Amino acid sequence: MRIATTIFLTDETVTPVRLARELEQRGFAGLYLPEHTHIPVSRRTPYPAGGDLPREYGRTLDPFVALGQAAAVTERIGLGTGITLVAQHDPVDLAKQVATLDHLSDGRFTLGVGYGWNVEEAADHGVEWSARRELARDRMALMRALWSAEPTPYEGEFGSVQASFAFPKPVQAPRGPVVGPRTLIGGGAGPKLFAAIAEHADGWLPIGGRGLTESVPKLRAAWEAAGRDPKGLQVVPYAVLPDPGKLAHYAELGIEEVVLQLPPAGEREVLRVLDGYAAYL
């Protein structure tokens, strides 16, 4: 099982360069970074985990800039977003960012896609909350058109693009309906999410990894009903606090990668946690 990591990198934590080098030297499989452009102080939306919103949410580094630094000082580890709030981006610009990072890292990028939880943040990007899933789906389709081998137009409900020259292209070849880098969708288990994964992704990025015994078979059924190759589905538990029993259970479910949570802390504390996680490599 590949052991990757995620962390809220901020202006107060270990740097992307230092962390990426340590991960590669120690044999970890990858680094995934979350995204929040800003956190409005009104805080009308409750924190999903309950209680006060942790300080790091309002201080996160831009994941694409940080992962670009990480790519420049490594050769092996995977680099991913966990997750990109696709509805909050201009899709033409985002397609270029994703393809450039994937190209420069020699195909090491994973695009984690999510729908978000902070209504105020999304509103400042002009996102109508009730339509965010449809908007993200539309923007992913537009990006796939730009990533296609030949100039391909796209006309959607929320946006369009003319047939265009758009290089570089993501490194991976198309996989069924999926064009672009490895793409995982985050979110809670359910028919809508599983239909989206089967339609335009390589798999699921379930936060915390709870309830997979019941949900993975349902996802596999939706995947196969959409005509996807059963061997192609990837389930990657995300932001996991590990123990041997939990990882053994994931292995029994056929899971090949897990993303462990690192604290949003300085270098000394993060390296101490990595020392502990080395037992799972």
Tab-separated table of N, CA and C in Angstrom, residues 3 5 16 19-31 67 70-71 73-80 105 107-109:
chain	number	residue	atom	x	y	z
A	3	ILE	N	1.757	4.961	0.886
A	3	ILE	CA	1.431	5.859	1.992
A	3	ILE	C	1.786	7.287	1.587
A	5	THR	N	0.672	11.655	2.099
A	5	THR	CA	0.370	12.555	3.207
A	5	THR	C	-0.402	13.770	2.713
A	16	PRO	N	6.850	24.066	1.717
A	16	PRO	CA	6.640	22.993	0.727
A	16	PRO	C	7.937	22.317	0.308
A	19	LEU	N	9.315	20.028	3.206
A	19	LEU	CA	8.469	18.855	3.401
A	19	LEU	C	8.585	17.887	2.234
A	20	ALA	N	8.542	18.390	1.013
A	20	ALA	CA	8.601	17.509	-0.157
A	20	ALA	C	9.906	16.723	-0.186
A	21	ARG	N	11.002	17.391	0.118
A	21	ARG	CA	12.282	16.690	0.141
A	21	ARG	C	12.305	15.595	1.198
A	22	GLU	N	11.753	15.891	2.367
A	22	GLU	CA	11.717	14.890	3.435
A	22	GLU	C	10.836	13.705	3.053
A	23	LEU	N	9.706	13.963	2.450
A	23	LEU	CA	8.812	12.882	2.051
A	23	LEU	C	9.490	11.955	1.050
A	24	GLU	N	10.162	12.537	0.079
A	24	GLU	CA	10.817	11.707	-0.928
A	24	GLU	C	11.972	10.911	-0.321
A	25	GLN	N	12.755	11.547	0.505
A	25	GLN	CA	13.895	10.854	1.113
A	25	GLN	C	13.453	9.722	2.022
A	26	ARG	N	12.307	9.884	2.671
A	26	ARG	CA	11.835	8.878	3.624
A	26	ARG	C	11.015	7.773	2.966
A	27	GLY	N	10.675	7.904	1.698
A	27	GLY	CA	9.957	6.850	0.999
A	27	GLY	C	8.447	6.985	0.978
A	28	PHE	N	7.910	8.154	1.326
A	28	PHE	CA	6.464	8.350	1.225
A	28	PHE	C	6.059	8.502	-0.240
A	29	ALA	N	4.791	8.209	-0.512
A	29	ALA	CA	4.335	8.144	-1.902
A	29	ALA	C	3.878	9.470	-2.460
A	30	GLY	N	3.483	10.420	-1.605
A	30	GLY	CA	2.962	11.637	-2.185
A	30	GLY	C	2.597	12.699	-1.178
A	31	LEU	N	2.247	13.874	-1.724
A	31	LEU	CA	1.836	15.038	-0.953
A	31	LEU	C	0.599	15.639	-1.600
A	67	LEU	N	2.666	23.207	-4.764
A	67	LEU	CA	3.016	21.942	-5.408
A	67	LEU	C	4.024	22.148	-6.528
A	70	ALA	N	7.204	21.985	-4.781
A	70	ALA	CA	7.485	20.597	-4.418
A	70	ALA	C	7.947	19.791	-5.623
A	71	ALA	N	7.326	20.029	-6.774
A	71	ALA	CA	7.710	19.307	-7.989
A	71	ALA	C	9.146	19.613	-8.388
A	73	VAL	N	11.741	20.163	-6.608
A	73	VAL	CA	12.812	19.611	-5.766
A	73	VAL	C	12.663	18.109	-5.540
A	74	THR	N	11.771	17.468	-6.296
A	74	THR	CA	11.569	16.023	-6.170
A	74	THR	C	11.514	15.388	-7.547
A	75	GLU	N	11.607	14.060	-7.560
A	75	GLU	CA	11.540	13.332	-8.828
A	75	GLU	C	10.526	12.200	-8.798
A	76	ARG	N	10.117	11.755	-7.607
A	76	ARG	CA	9.333	10.524	-7.500
A	76	ARG	C	7.948	10.714	-6.898
A	77	ILE	N	7.811	11.497	-5.839
A	77	ILE	CA	6.546	11.518	-5.108
A	77	ILE	C	5.409	12.081	-5.963
A	78	GLY	N	4.211	11.540	-5.716
A	78	GLY	CA	3.025	12.093	-6.332
A	78	GLY	C	2.674	13.435	-5.715
A	79	LEU	N	1.999	14.270	-6.483
A	79	LEU	CA	1.615	15.610	-6.048
A	79	LEU	C	0.148	15.808	-6.377
A	80	GLY	N	-0.645	16.176	-5.373
A	80	GLY	CA	-2.068	16.255	-5.634
A	80	GLY	C	-2.765	17.355	-4.860
A	105	SER	N	5.899	18.067	-13.802
A	105	SER	CA	6.206	17.005	-12.832
A	105	SER	C	6.280	15.628	-13.486
A	107	GLY	N	3.923	13.938	-15.115
A	107	GLY	CA	2.744	13.109	-14.899
A	107	GLY	C	2.500	12.690	-13.476
A	108	ARG	N	3.059	13.407	-12.521
A	108	ARG	CA	2.905	13.023	-11.110
A	108	ARG	C	1.695	13.661	-10.441
A	109	PHE	N	0.925	14.458	-11.149
A	109	PHE	CA	-0.142	15.223	-10.518
A	109	PHE	C	-1.448	14.435	-10.450
